[in-house]
Structures are given as structure tokens and as C-alpha cells.
Short mmCIF file of C-alpha atoms in Angstrom, two decimals:
data_model
loop_
_atom_site.label_atom_id
_atom_site.label_comp_id
_atom_site.label_asym_id
_atom_site.label_seq_id
_atom_site.Cartn_x
_atom_site.Cartn_y
_atom_site.Cartn_z
CA MET A 1 0.00 0.00 0.00
CA ARG A 2 1.32 3.34 -0.98
CA ASP A 3 1.49 6.16 1.56
CA ARG A 4 -0.83 9.06 0.81
CA PRO A 5 1.11 12.32 0.50
CA PHE A 6 0.57 14.85 3.28
CA ASN A 7 -0.80 17.41 0.89
CA THR A 8 -3.56 15.14 -0.28
CA PHE A 9 -5.03 14.58 3.20
CA ARG A 10 -8.74 15.50 3.19
CA ILE A 11 -11.04 16.48 6.07
CA PRO A 12 -14.31 14.57 6.01
CA SER A 13 -17.19 16.76 4.86
CA THR A 14 -19.18 15.88 7.98
CA MET A 15 -16.61 17.69 10.10
CA LEU A 16 -17.11 20.89 8.10
CA ALA A 17 -20.81 21.08 8.82
CA ALA A 18 -22.22 23.67 11.25
CA PRO A 19 -21.95 22.55 14.89
CA VAL A 20 -25.07 21.20 16.50
CA SER A 21 -26.21 23.26 19.55
CA HIS A 22 -26.79 21.12 22.62
CA PRO A 23 -29.65 22.40 24.85
CA ARG A 24 -27.60 21.99 28.02
CA TRP A 25 -24.68 23.93 26.56
CA ALA A 26 -26.95 26.75 25.43
CA ALA A 27 -28.52 27.07 28.88
CA SER A 28 -25.09 27.12 30.49
CA GLY A 29 -23.98 29.91 28.17
CA ARG A 30 -27.00 32.01 29.05
CA VAL A 31 -26.24 31.57 32.78
CA TRP A 32 -22.67 32.71 32.27
CA LEU A 33 -23.81 35.73 30.28
CA ARG A 34 -26.23 36.68 33.02
CA LEU A 35 -23.53 36.22 35.64
CA LEU A 36 -21.11 38.41 33.70
CA ALA A 37 -23.80 41.05 33.29
CA LEU A 38 -24.50 40.93 37.01
CA LEU A 39 -20.80 41.28 37.80
CA ALA A 40 -20.58 44.25 35.42
CA VAL A 41 -23.53 45.93 37.15
CA LEU A 42 -21.97 45.29 40.57
CA ALA A 43 -18.62 46.67 39.39
CA LEU A 44 -20.30 49.79 38.02
CA GLY A 45 -22.24 50.17 41.27
CA LEU A 46 -19.04 49.80 43.29
CA LEU A 47 -17.27 52.40 41.16
CA ALA A 48 -20.25 54.73 41.52
CA ALA A 49 -20.22 54.29 45.30
CA MET A 50 -16.47 54.98 45.45
CA ALA A 51 -16.89 58.04 43.23
CA TRP A 52 -19.67 59.30 45.51
CA HIS A 53 -17.57 58.88 48.65
CA THR A 54 -14.60 60.56 46.95
CA TRP A 55 -16.78 63.49 45.86
CA GLN A 56 -18.18 63.83 49.40
CA ALA A 57 -14.66 63.85 50.86
CA ARG A 58 -13.57 66.59 48.45
CA GLY A 59 -16.47 68.77 49.54
CA SER A 60 -15.90 68.34 53.28
CA LEU A 61 -12.95 70.74 53.53
CA GLN A 62 -14.25 74.25 54.08
CA PRO A 63 -12.35 77.26 52.70
CA ILE A 64 -10.89 79.66 55.24
CA GLN A 65 -9.83 83.28 55.02
CA ALA A 66 -6.14 83.90 55.55
CA LYS A 67 -5.23 86.35 58.32
CA PRO A 68 -1.64 87.61 58.69
CA GLY A 69 0.09 86.92 61.98
CA VAL A 70 1.31 89.44 64.52
CA THR A 71 4.37 91.48 63.55
CA VAL A 72 7.56 89.93 64.94
CA ASP A 73 11.11 91.31 65.01
CA ALA A 74 12.59 88.17 63.46
CA GLN A 75 16.25 88.94 64.03
CA ALA A 76 15.76 89.95 67.66
CA ALA A 77 13.75 86.78 68.34
CA ALA A 78 16.46 84.72 66.66
CA ARG A 79 19.14 86.30 68.85
CA ARG A 80 17.16 85.47 72.00
CA LEU A 81 16.72 81.86 70.86
CA SER A 82 20.42 81.69 70.01
CA ALA A 83 21.33 82.83 73.53
CA ALA A 84 19.11 80.12 75.02
CA VAL A 85 20.60 77.42 72.79
CA GLN A 86 24.09 78.33 73.98
CA LEU A 87 23.17 77.19 77.50
CA ARG A 88 24.01 73.48 77.99
CA THR A 89 20.82 72.51 79.80
CA VAL A 90 21.39 68.75 79.79
CA TRP A 91 19.68 67.13 82.77
CA SER A 92 21.84 64.91 84.95
CA PRO A 93 21.30 63.17 88.30
CA THR A 94 24.29 65.05 89.74
CA ASP A 95 22.89 68.38 88.52
CA GLU A 96 26.24 69.27 87.01
CA ASN A 97 24.58 71.72 84.61
CA ALA A 98 22.66 73.62 87.29
CA SER A 99 24.34 76.89 86.32
CA ALA A 100 23.06 76.57 82.73
CA PHE A 101 19.46 76.16 83.91
CA GLU A 102 19.85 79.12 86.28
CA ALA A 103 21.26 81.23 83.45
CA LEU A 104 18.26 80.33 81.28
CA HIS A 105 15.89 81.44 84.06
CA ARG A 106 17.69 84.78 84.31
CA GLN A 107 17.51 85.20 80.55
CA LEU A 108 13.74 84.65 80.55
CA GLN A 109 13.32 87.34 83.21
CA GLN A 110 15.53 89.81 81.36
CA ASP A 111 14.15 89.21 77.86
CA TYR A 112 10.45 89.07 78.70
CA VAL A 113 9.82 91.87 81.14
CA ALA A 114 6.18 92.56 80.21
CA ALA A 115 5.29 88.87 80.50
CA HIS A 116 6.88 88.63 83.94
CA LYS A 117 4.87 91.62 85.11
CA VAL A 118 1.55 89.90 84.44
CA MET A 119 2.52 86.30 85.28
CA GLN A 120 3.41 84.62 88.56
CA ARG A 121 6.41 82.28 88.52
CA GLN A 122 6.89 79.21 90.69
CA ALA A 123 9.84 76.80 90.80
CA PHE A 124 9.39 73.04 91.15
CA GLY A 125 11.94 70.32 91.66
CA LYS A 126 15.44 71.34 90.67
CA HIS A 127 14.73 73.62 87.72
CA ALA A 128 11.14 73.35 86.47
CA LEU A 129 9.15 76.58 86.10
CA LEU A 130 5.40 77.09 86.23
CA TYR A 131 4.08 80.47 85.09
CA THR A 132 0.49 81.48 85.87
CA TRP A 133 -1.21 84.21 83.86
CA PRO A 134 -4.45 84.98 85.72
CA GLY A 135 -7.53 85.30 83.54
CA ARG A 136 -10.31 87.88 83.77
CA ASN A 137 -12.96 85.26 84.48
CA PRO A 138 -12.11 82.63 87.15
CA LYS A 139 -15.15 80.59 86.10
CA VAL A 140 -13.68 79.84 82.67
CA GLN A 141 -11.62 76.65 82.46
CA PRO A 142 -7.86 77.33 82.31
CA ILE A 143 -5.48 75.94 79.72
CA ALA A 144 -1.83 74.86 79.87
CA LEU A 145 0.89 75.47 77.29
CA MET A 146 3.98 73.32 77.73
CA ALA A 147 7.60 73.12 76.67
CA HIS A 148 10.80 71.85 78.27
CA GLN A 149 14.13 73.44 79.04
CA ASP A 150 16.36 70.37 78.94
CA VAL A 151 18.04 68.99 75.83
CA VAL A 152 19.57 65.64 74.99
CA PRO A 153 23.37 65.38 75.14
CA ILE A 154 25.55 65.17 72.06
CA ALA A 155 26.34 61.56 71.13
CA PRO A 156 30.03 60.97 71.98
CA GLY A 157 32.22 61.01 68.91
CA THR A 158 29.76 62.97 66.74
CA GLU A 159 30.79 66.48 67.76
CA GLY A 160 32.98 66.85 64.68
CA GLN A 161 30.06 66.00 62.39
CA TRP A 162 28.24 69.20 63.28
CA GLN A 163 28.34 72.00 60.73
CA VAL A 164 28.71 74.40 63.67
CA PRO A 165 29.58 73.63 67.32
CA PRO A 166 26.43 72.08 68.86
CA PHE A 167 26.04 74.68 71.62
CA SER A 168 27.13 77.69 69.59
CA GLY A 169 23.62 78.89 68.81
CA ALA A 170 25.06 80.10 65.51
CA ILE A 171 22.77 82.22 63.33
CA GLN A 172 23.79 81.20 59.87
CA GLY A 173 22.10 80.80 56.48
CA GLY A 174 18.69 81.83 57.83
CA PHE A 175 18.78 79.25 60.65
CA VAL A 176 19.48 79.15 64.36
CA TRP A 177 21.75 76.13 64.86
CA GLY A 178 22.40 74.03 67.92
CA ARG A 179 21.09 71.47 70.34
CA GLY A 180 17.61 72.48 71.48
CA ALA A 181 16.85 74.88 68.63
CA TRP A 182 14.15 72.43 67.60
CA ASP A 183 13.67 70.25 70.67
CA ASN A 184 12.42 72.13 72.61
CA LYS A 185 13.79 75.59 73.28
CA GLY A 186 12.29 76.74 69.98
CA SER A 187 8.81 76.16 71.43
CA LEU A 188 9.71 77.49 74.88
CA MET A 189 11.11 80.75 73.55
CA ALA A 190 8.26 81.14 71.02
CA LEU A 191 5.72 80.78 73.83
CA MET A 192 7.47 83.46 75.86
CA GLU A 193 7.79 85.72 72.79
CA ALA A 194 4.02 85.40 72.23
CA ALA A 195 3.26 86.10 75.89
CA GLU A 196 5.53 89.16 75.79
CA LEU A 197 3.82 90.57 72.70
CA LEU A 198 0.37 90.02 74.19
CA ALA A 199 1.24 91.41 77.61
CA ALA A 200 2.91 94.47 76.10
CA SER A 201 -0.25 95.16 74.08
CA GLY A 202 -2.39 95.13 77.22
CA PHE A 203 -4.06 91.81 76.47
CA GLN A 204 -5.41 89.74 79.36
CA PRO A 205 -6.78 86.26 78.69
CA GLU A 206 -10.34 85.37 79.58
CA GLN A 207 -9.21 82.21 81.31
CA THR A 208 -6.08 81.55 83.36
CA ILE A 209 -3.15 80.22 81.33
CA PHE A 210 -0.40 78.05 82.78
CA PHE A 211 2.98 77.94 81.07
CA ALA A 212 4.64 74.73 82.27
CA PHE A 213 8.35 74.40 81.49
CA GLY A 214 9.84 71.13 82.73
CA ALA A 215 13.56 70.57 83.02
CA ASP A 216 13.84 66.76 82.83
CA GLU A 217 11.44 65.79 80.04
CA GLU A 218 14.09 63.83 78.18
CA VAL A 219 14.48 61.47 81.17
CA GLY A 220 10.82 61.07 82.12
CA GLY A 221 9.65 64.35 83.67
CA GLU A 222 9.29 63.05 87.24
CA ASP A 223 11.16 66.00 88.77
CA GLY A 224 9.40 68.66 86.73
CA ALA A 225 6.12 67.90 84.94
CA GLN A 226 5.03 65.36 87.52
CA ARG A 227 5.54 67.82 90.39
CA MET A 228 3.81 70.68 88.58
CA ALA A 229 0.86 68.48 87.65
CA ALA A 230 0.58 67.35 91.29
CA ALA A 231 0.47 70.97 92.44
CA LEU A 232 -2.35 71.79 90.00
CA ARG A 233 -4.19 68.64 91.03
CA GLN A 234 -3.95 69.68 94.65
CA GLN A 235 -5.48 73.05 93.76
CA GLY A 236 -8.38 71.31 92.05
CA VAL A 237 -7.47 72.68 88.62
CA LYS A 238 -9.29 71.16 85.65
CA LEU A 239 -7.79 72.21 82.32
CA ARG A 240 -9.80 72.66 79.16
CA PHE A 241 -6.83 71.55 77.12
CA VAL A 242 -3.08 71.07 77.25
CA LEU A 243 -0.79 71.82 74.31
CA ASP A 244 2.64 70.18 74.45
CA GLU A 245 5.35 69.33 71.94
CA GLY A 246 4.71 66.42 69.63
CA MET A 247 3.86 66.07 65.96
CA LEU A 248 4.86 68.50 63.23
CA ILE A 249 3.98 70.20 59.96
CA THR A 250 5.14 67.52 57.55
CA HIS A 251 6.30 67.92 53.97
CA GLY A 252 6.28 64.84 51.74
CA LEU A 253 5.85 62.46 54.66
CA VAL A 254 2.18 61.60 54.15
CA PRO A 255 1.76 59.39 51.04
CA GLY A 256 -0.22 60.98 48.23
CA MET A 257 -0.12 64.46 49.78
CA GLN A 258 1.50 67.30 47.88
CA GLN A 259 0.45 69.93 50.43
CA PRO A 260 2.05 70.20 53.87
CA VAL A 261 0.13 68.31 56.54
CA ALA A 262 -0.03 69.55 60.13
CA LEU A 263 -0.49 66.43 62.25
CA ILE A 264 -1.97 67.13 65.69
CA GLY A 265 -1.08 64.40 68.16
CA MET A 266 -4.36 63.42 69.82
CA ALA A 267 -2.82 60.53 71.73
CA GLU A 268 0.55 58.97 72.42
CA LYS A 269 1.55 55.33 72.53
CA GLY A 270 2.14 53.53 75.79
CA TYR A 271 5.49 52.20 76.95
CA MET A 272 6.63 49.00 78.60
CA THR A 273 9.70 46.78 78.73
CA LEU A 274 9.84 43.06 79.40
CA LYS A 275 12.91 41.30 80.71
CA LEU A 276 13.40 37.77 79.41
CA THR A 277 15.65 35.40 81.34
CA ALA A 278 16.91 31.93 80.37
CA ARG A 279 18.73 29.85 82.97
CA GLY A 280 20.84 26.74 82.51
CA GLN A 281 23.85 24.78 83.68
CA PRO A 282 27.17 26.59 83.09
CA GLY A 283 30.00 24.47 81.76
CA HIS A 284 32.80 24.02 79.26
CA THR A 285 32.13 24.50 75.57
CA SER A 286 33.86 21.18 74.84
CA MET A 287 30.86 19.39 76.37
CA PRO A 288 27.84 21.51 75.44
CA LEU A 289 24.31 20.73 76.53
CA PRO A 290 21.66 20.07 73.87
CA ARG A 291 20.48 23.68 74.21
CA SER A 292 22.37 26.70 75.46
CA VAL A 293 20.73 29.54 77.32
CA VAL A 294 21.86 31.84 74.51
CA GLY A 295 20.07 29.65 71.98
CA VAL A 296 16.91 29.49 74.08
CA LEU A 297 16.83 33.23 74.57
CA GLY A 298 17.64 33.86 70.92
CA GLU A 299 14.65 31.76 69.93
CA ALA A 300 12.46 33.69 72.37
CA VAL A 301 13.46 37.00 70.83
CA ALA A 302 13.00 35.61 67.32
CA ARG A 303 9.49 34.37 68.19
CA ILE A 304 8.47 37.77 69.54
CA GLU A 305 9.71 39.58 66.44
CA ALA A 306 8.10 37.01 64.13
CA ASN A 307 4.74 37.17 65.95
CA PRO A 308 3.91 40.85 66.48
CA MET A 309 0.72 42.15 67.99
CA PRO A 310 -2.04 42.28 65.34
CA ALA A 311 -2.31 45.33 63.10
CA ARG A 312 -5.54 47.29 62.90
CA LEU A 313 -6.41 50.34 60.87
CA GLN A 314 -8.98 51.90 63.14
CA GLY A 315 -9.49 54.65 65.66
CA LEU A 316 -7.06 57.55 65.50
CA THR A 317 -4.92 56.20 62.66
CA ARG A 318 -8.01 55.77 60.50
CA GLN A 319 -9.08 59.33 61.37
CA THR A 320 -5.72 60.58 60.10
CA PHE A 321 -6.23 59.14 56.63
CA GLU A 322 -9.86 60.17 56.47
CA ALA A 323 -8.84 63.75 57.34
CA VAL A 324 -6.21 64.04 54.58
CA ALA A 325 -8.35 62.29 51.95
CA PRO A 326 -9.97 65.49 50.57
CA GLN A 327 -6.57 66.90 49.58
CA ALA A 328 -4.87 63.67 48.50
CA SER A 329 -3.94 63.27 44.84
CA GLY A 330 -4.80 60.69 42.21
CA VAL A 331 -5.53 57.10 43.19
CA THR A 332 -4.56 57.86 46.80
CA GLN A 333 -7.65 60.04 47.15
CA TRP A 334 -9.89 57.19 46.00
CA VAL A 335 -8.22 54.77 48.41
CA LEU A 336 -8.40 57.10 51.42
CA SER A 337 -11.94 58.24 50.67
CA ASN A 338 -13.22 54.66 50.58
CA LEU A 339 -11.69 52.99 53.61
CA TRP A 340 -14.94 51.10 54.07
CA LEU A 341 -13.66 49.05 51.14
CA THR A 342 -9.92 49.71 50.87
CA ALA A 343 -8.86 49.48 54.54
CA PRO A 344 -7.34 45.97 54.20
CA LEU A 345 -5.26 47.11 51.20
CA LEU A 346 -4.02 50.23 52.99
CA GLU A 347 -3.30 48.30 56.18
CA SER A 348 -1.16 45.78 54.29
CA GLN A 349 0.83 48.58 52.64
CA LEU A 350 1.38 50.44 55.91
CA GLN A 351 2.89 47.36 57.51
CA LYS A 352 5.74 47.43 54.96
CA VAL A 353 7.12 50.77 56.23
CA PRO A 354 8.51 50.84 59.81
CA SER A 355 7.18 54.29 60.70
CA ALA A 356 3.75 53.52 59.23
CA ASN A 357 3.69 50.02 60.73
CA ALA A 358 4.06 51.63 64.16
CA MET A 359 0.83 53.55 63.52
CA VAL A 360 -1.28 50.40 63.18
CA ARG A 361 0.06 48.07 65.84
CA THR A 362 1.79 47.72 69.18
CA THR A 363 5.46 47.20 68.34
CA GLY A 364 8.03 45.18 70.25
CA VAL A 365 11.77 44.93 69.65
CA ALA A 366 14.73 43.55 71.56
CA THR A 367 17.11 46.32 72.61
CA VAL A 368 19.53 44.76 75.15
CA PHE A 369 21.00 41.23 75.20
CA ASN A 370 23.37 40.00 77.91
CA ALA A 371 24.99 36.55 78.12
CA GLY A 372 28.40 35.05 78.70
CA GLU A 373 31.84 36.36 79.57
CA ARG A 374 34.33 34.01 77.89
CA GLU A 375 34.32 32.35 74.51
CA ASN A 376 35.02 28.86 75.92
CA VAL A 377 32.53 28.92 78.81
CA LEU A 378 28.85 28.10 78.54
CA PRO A 379 26.92 30.80 80.40
CA GLY A 380 24.32 29.77 82.94
CA LEU A 381 22.28 32.93 82.51
CA ALA A 382 21.11 35.02 79.56
CA THR A 383 18.82 38.06 79.66
CA ALA A 384 17.22 40.33 77.09
CA LEU A 385 15.13 43.48 77.25
CA VAL A 386 12.26 43.86 74.79
CA ASN A 387 10.71 47.31 74.50
CA PHE A 388 7.06 47.74 73.50
CA ARG A 389 5.17 50.83 72.34
CA LEU A 390 1.47 50.33 72.93
CA LEU A 391 -1.24 51.29 70.50
CA PRO A 392 -4.33 52.89 72.08
CA GLY A 393 -6.70 50.02 72.75
CA ASP A 394 -3.92 47.66 73.85
CA SER A 395 -2.75 47.47 77.45
CA ARG A 396 0.35 46.24 79.23
CA ALA A 397 -1.69 43.26 80.43
CA THR A 398 -2.69 42.27 76.87
CA VAL A 399 0.91 42.60 75.67
CA LEU A 400 2.12 40.44 78.54
CA ASP A 401 -0.47 37.76 77.70
CA HIS A 402 0.53 37.89 74.03
CA VAL A 403 4.21 37.37 74.87
CA ARG A 404 3.43 34.51 77.27
CA ASN A 405 1.41 32.73 74.58
CA THR A 406 4.13 33.39 72.00
CA LEU A 407 6.84 31.89 74.23
CA LYS A 408 4.77 28.97 75.48
CA GLY A 409 6.93 25.86 75.81
CA LEU A 410 10.22 27.78 76.08
CA PRO A 411 12.02 27.76 79.47
CA VAL A 412 12.11 31.55 79.67
CA GLU A 413 11.11 33.77 82.57
CA ILE A 414 9.15 36.94 81.71
CA GLU A 415 9.35 39.95 84.00
CA GLN A 416 7.65 43.31 83.48
CA MET A 417 10.01 46.19 84.25
CA PRO A 418 8.65 48.87 86.60
CA GLN A 419 8.90 51.89 84.32
CA GLY A 420 6.01 52.05 81.90
CA THR A 421 2.77 53.76 80.98
CA GLU A 422 -0.44 52.73 79.31
CA ALA A 423 -1.33 54.29 75.97
CA SER A 424 -2.98 57.65 76.53
CA ALA A 425 -6.63 58.41 76.05
CA VAL A 426 -7.53 59.74 72.59
CA SER A 427 -8.64 63.37 72.58
CA ARG A 428 -11.70 64.23 70.53
CA THR A 429 -11.62 66.29 67.36
CA ASP A 430 -15.26 67.45 67.44
CA THR A 431 -14.64 70.16 70.05
CA PRO A 432 -14.30 73.97 69.91
CA ALA A 433 -10.76 73.68 71.30
CA TYR A 434 -9.57 71.46 68.44
CA ALA A 435 -11.42 73.69 65.98
CA ALA A 436 -9.59 76.74 67.34
CA LEU A 437 -6.26 74.95 67.01
CA ALA A 438 -6.94 73.90 63.42
CA ARG A 439 -8.33 77.30 62.45
CA THR A 440 -5.29 79.06 63.92
CA LEU A 441 -3.00 76.98 61.73
CA ARG A 442 -5.02 77.44 58.56
CA GLU A 443 -5.54 81.19 59.02
CA LEU A 444 -1.79 81.68 59.24
CA GLN A 445 -0.88 79.10 56.57
CA PRO A 446 -3.91 78.48 54.31
CA ASP A 447 -2.20 75.75 52.27
CA LEU A 448 -1.99 73.48 55.31
CA VAL A 449 -4.05 70.33 55.70
CA VAL A 450 -4.76 69.73 59.39
CA ALA A 451 -5.29 66.16 60.59
CA PRO A 452 -5.32 64.28 63.89
CA GLY A 453 -2.45 61.88 64.44
CA LEU A 454 -0.90 59.37 66.81
CA LEU A 455 2.37 60.35 68.49
CA LEU A 456 4.70 57.36 68.54
CA GLY A 457 6.92 58.70 71.33
CA GLY A 458 6.16 60.17 74.73
CA THR A 459 5.91 63.67 76.22
CA ASP A 460 5.58 65.42 79.58
CA SER A 461 1.86 65.81 78.85
CA ARG A 462 1.16 62.29 80.12
CA HIS A 463 1.56 63.61 83.67
CA TYR A 464 -1.48 65.84 83.06
CA ALA A 465 -3.76 63.11 81.71
CA ASP A 466 -6.30 63.31 84.53
CA LEU A 467 -6.22 67.12 84.66
CA ALA A 468 -7.29 67.95 81.12
CA ASP A 469 -10.35 67.45 78.95
CA ALA A 470 -8.02 67.18 75.95
CA ILE A 471 -4.28 66.98 75.28
CA TYR A 472 -2.80 68.09 71.97
CA ARG A 473 0.79 67.15 71.13
CA PHE A 474 1.99 69.45 68.38
CA SER A 475 4.79 71.85 67.54
CA PRO A 476 4.31 74.18 64.53
CA ILE A 477 7.68 73.17 63.07
CA HIS A 478 8.09 72.36 59.37
CA ALA A 479 9.94 69.12 58.63
CA ASN A 480 10.65 66.88 55.66
CA GLY A 481 12.26 63.47 55.61
CA ALA A 482 15.80 64.84 55.73
CA ASP A 483 14.98 67.03 58.72
CA LEU A 484 13.90 64.10 60.89
CA ALA A 485 17.51 62.96 61.25
CA ARG A 486 18.27 66.26 63.01
CA PHE A 487 15.83 65.42 65.81
CA HIS A 488 18.07 64.30 68.70
CA GLY A 489 20.76 64.03 66.04
CA THR A 490 23.47 66.04 64.34
CA ASN A 491 23.03 69.59 62.97
CA GLU A 492 19.80 70.38 64.82
CA ARG A 493 18.45 73.71 63.66
CA ILE A 494 15.33 75.77 63.02
CA SER A 495 14.82 78.43 60.39
CA ILE A 496 14.30 81.99 61.54
CA ALA A 497 11.18 82.17 59.37
CA ASN A 498 9.76 79.07 61.05
CA HIS A 499 10.52 80.50 64.49
CA VAL A 500 8.53 83.61 63.55
CA GLU A 501 5.65 81.38 62.44
CA MET A 502 5.77 79.60 65.80
CA ILE A 503 5.48 82.90 67.67
CA GLN A 504 2.56 83.95 65.48
CA PHE A 505 0.87 80.59 66.01
CA TYR A 506 1.05 80.74 69.81
CA GLU A 507 -0.01 84.40 69.88
CA ARG A 508 -3.06 83.68 67.69
CA LEU A 509 -3.96 80.51 69.62
CA ILE A 510 -3.91 82.32 72.98
CA ARG A 511 -6.29 84.93 71.59
CA LYS A 512 -8.62 82.27 70.16
CA ALA A 513 -8.54 80.24 73.37
CA SER A 514 -9.66 83.34 75.22
CA ALA A 515 -12.83 83.37 73.10
CA LEU A 516 -13.65 79.66 73.34
CA GLU A 517 -16.72 80.23 75.47
CA GLN A 518 -18.38 81.96 72.52
CA PRO A 519 -20.24 79.78 70.01
CA ALA A 520 -17.81 78.00 67.72
CA THR A 521 -18.37 76.07 64.51
CA VAL A 522 -16.30 72.94 64.57
CA SER A 523 -16.69 72.19 60.86
CA ALA A 524 -15.03 75.47 59.94
CA ALA A 525 -11.69 74.29 61.27
CA ASN A 526 -10.87 71.47 58.91
CA GLY A 527 -13.98 69.88 57.61
CA GLY A 528 -15.08 68.64 61.03
CA HIS A 529 -12.45 65.92 61.12
#
């Protein structure tokens, strides 16, 4: 039999006929078409809902009329701040810098004569100062404005990395340079500059104002803020609000935001440290046991870091993103305006960035590890310290339970160290006081977006928690990503223009606080957020 050539192969004619439609296949096709149509309708409905929420968010930010700030002699204010920065007010248990604190107190008296005429000054602890400016109406709730005199020391070995000597207070290139220019003498001096301008003009506040200047904030505030708060508590003082240092006017730090965002710290995270201890039999490394105490403790630390407290985009952190949504750009605006749908996506993205991850969960990280003395000796004891920063809603008890469950089965002792605080209460945004704060910022700098935020660190304000209806943690200091390294770091500085803005902010806020008893429209501040 001959093979048929490939090119002569023929397809049977029956295979070329039109396909026969099977009833079951036809019905299945109609079901799929209906399902696709339904999905298309649902998708269009979802897009319409997202568009509606985005449009509503855009319309929630009310316009505000700009009002210039009080006139400030910028160069004179800069010279006074420079003089304060030159004083090495580093707190120490031995009080070796007492003369620097005393010199700062004399400077305040000499530079702010009008303010000292209307305010009473009291000393607490070693160097803390509490000024009282009596109000016209004793029935109106007082307020407290806070700052601290002490600064952190210069890290040994980094002195040569400074562009100018760290305690020179150099005025150079439009900046005041030196340790404390930002944290926190900039705020302290701006508060006193504002008080001086107001007192010299004959202004008297409606309510009493306390200016609380601690001297040991960087080491906990027990000698200053704690004592001053105790004195006010003993007098039965109940504050309408407290304003302390804290969050900043950020540039390029909030994703999707082209405008500067003033983040007002409405709460601060709690603080606790756990000590982990592993015990074993010491011996020679030539005859090691199946498990060393170093290995056991290393596994404990690894488990804690691999099993963090759960993340949650809710409460204050969610408020932050909802507040900036109206001014966000592009896709970010859609995401932030529709957190009812997009929250899981945003939460997953935030967890990838350390600073953002700290906004959505209680964090824990090992900071100190001690074990062994010689390379050829098995230690019988190993310890580690793990520091936690607590998200509002978590407590030290819940963190302790979480760690115990995480380390279950490991022969590790868990001890809670004595120093620690719970996360603070969250201050409300729907109040006239918050509205006045937001309006003050936006009147002076109309391009600002004002939003509530969570302060990741701690401040002296925690000592006033039971004395105040609200605590705001905010300094009107402009900062971008590069500036953050200057905080407690090298080349700390503040621009003269920014220092002027700080003075204008405090001056305007004091005037607005004096009128808080009058009807106020919360929504006018920043869209009611």
C-alpha cells in the first residue's frame, strides 16, 4: 500500500458542517452571560459608590480666610533663641549643669519683662518653672501650654560631624543652629515671645493660662512635669486643654499628599519593657548541653519579632487618613476616601514601612541582650530586654499575655520592668478647642491640611492626663524626611522664618482660646475631622 502524500489529506465533509447546539450547553452559556452582566452591574455600582464617597470627601474641607500673623522682630527673636541654645541645659542626676538652667531662668526674666509683670512664677523640683497668667474670668476653664528646658546630650564622637559647634547657637544661612533649637527651646522661647507681645499690648486672657516648662522631660519628667501636675491637682485645677510638643507640619511624609500636613497628636503610645531570662547549667564549651541559654533566649526574641501584635487600621490612625483624603492626589484620594472598602489594602501597605507600621500596631523589639563572659565557657544565665510601644486600645496586660502565649513551651522567665505607661486616652476632634487649634493653623498658613495623628513617642503631657479634657501634642515646626535625622541628632536647627511662624501661632492661639466660650463652629476648622 502506498502512503498518501501529506498534501492530499482530506477532512471529512461531515466535520465541516455547522456545529449542533446542545440544549444543556446553550442554557449554560445564558447563565454565564447573566452572571457576567451581574458582575458588570456590581462593578459599576461599586465604582459609583467609590466616586460618591470621593466626591463627598472633596467637599468636606471648608475654605478659610487667611489672616496675617502678629508682627515679629525676626532677628531679635532669633538672637534670643540663640542665647538660650548656647546654655548646655542637659539634665543629669548630679545636677552638674545647674548653672546653665539658672542662666536660662535669668535670661527669661531679662528678655520678657512685660510677661513677667503679668505672670506669677513658681519653681518646682530642681529647675522646672510654672508660670500662671491669671484670667479675667475665674469661672472659665484654664489651659496649659507646655515646653521643656532640657536637651539631649551630644552623642560621643559625633561632635565633629556638626556644621557648627552644637552649643554655639550660631545664626547662619537663615537658621538658628544648635542642640535644642528644635527640641524644645524653639517652642519654649516662642511661647514666651508670644506672651511678651500680648502682655505688652495690654491683652489679658479670659481664662487663666499656665505655662509649664519642665527641666527633665528627656528622662521622664518626674522631677518637673510630675511635680507641677501634682500641684495643679492639689489646687483642684481642671484644664480645658493642654498643648505640648509632639507632631509636626510635615512635607512629603504623608503618602499621596503634595500639600504640607499639620499632624496634631491626639494621643501617644504607651510604653513598657519586658525582661526575658533563660537559665541553665554553666560548663565548658567542649561538652555543650543540647540547648544553650543563649540559643533558648535567641529563639524567644526571634518568636516575639516574628509574631507581632495584630495590626488594625482603626481609631485615630483611621481618622488621620480620612482627614487628609480630601486633599490627596490621584488614586490615593480614592483609596483614602473609601476605607470602608480599601482598609485591608491600605493596612497591608502600611505594615511594609517601619514608621507607618508603628501607627497600626503595638510594636516590640529587643534592645539589650546580655549573656556570657568568655568564649570557651557556657553561660548559665542570659537576659534580654524587649521594649514595646502600645497602640491605644492595647494594654500592658494584653501585651504580657501575648508574649506569654508566643513563648509557650520555652524555658524563659518573663518579668515586666517597673517603668512604663499605658497608651494615653484619645482626645476628641469634634470640640471647639480642636477647631480653634486647626483654624489658627489654617488662618496663618492656608495651604496646610490639618489632621489628627498618633504620636509614637512620649511627652511630659502624660503627667497631666487626669487634669485635662483634651491633650494636643503638636509643635508648629516644618519638617521633611531629611529634617527628621536632626531630631536628637546632628546639625539640629530651626529656620528663623519658622521661628517667627511659631510665635505667630502661639499668639493667635492664645487669643482664640480666650474666646472659646463663645459659640464655635467645629466644621469650619478642617472639615469637622
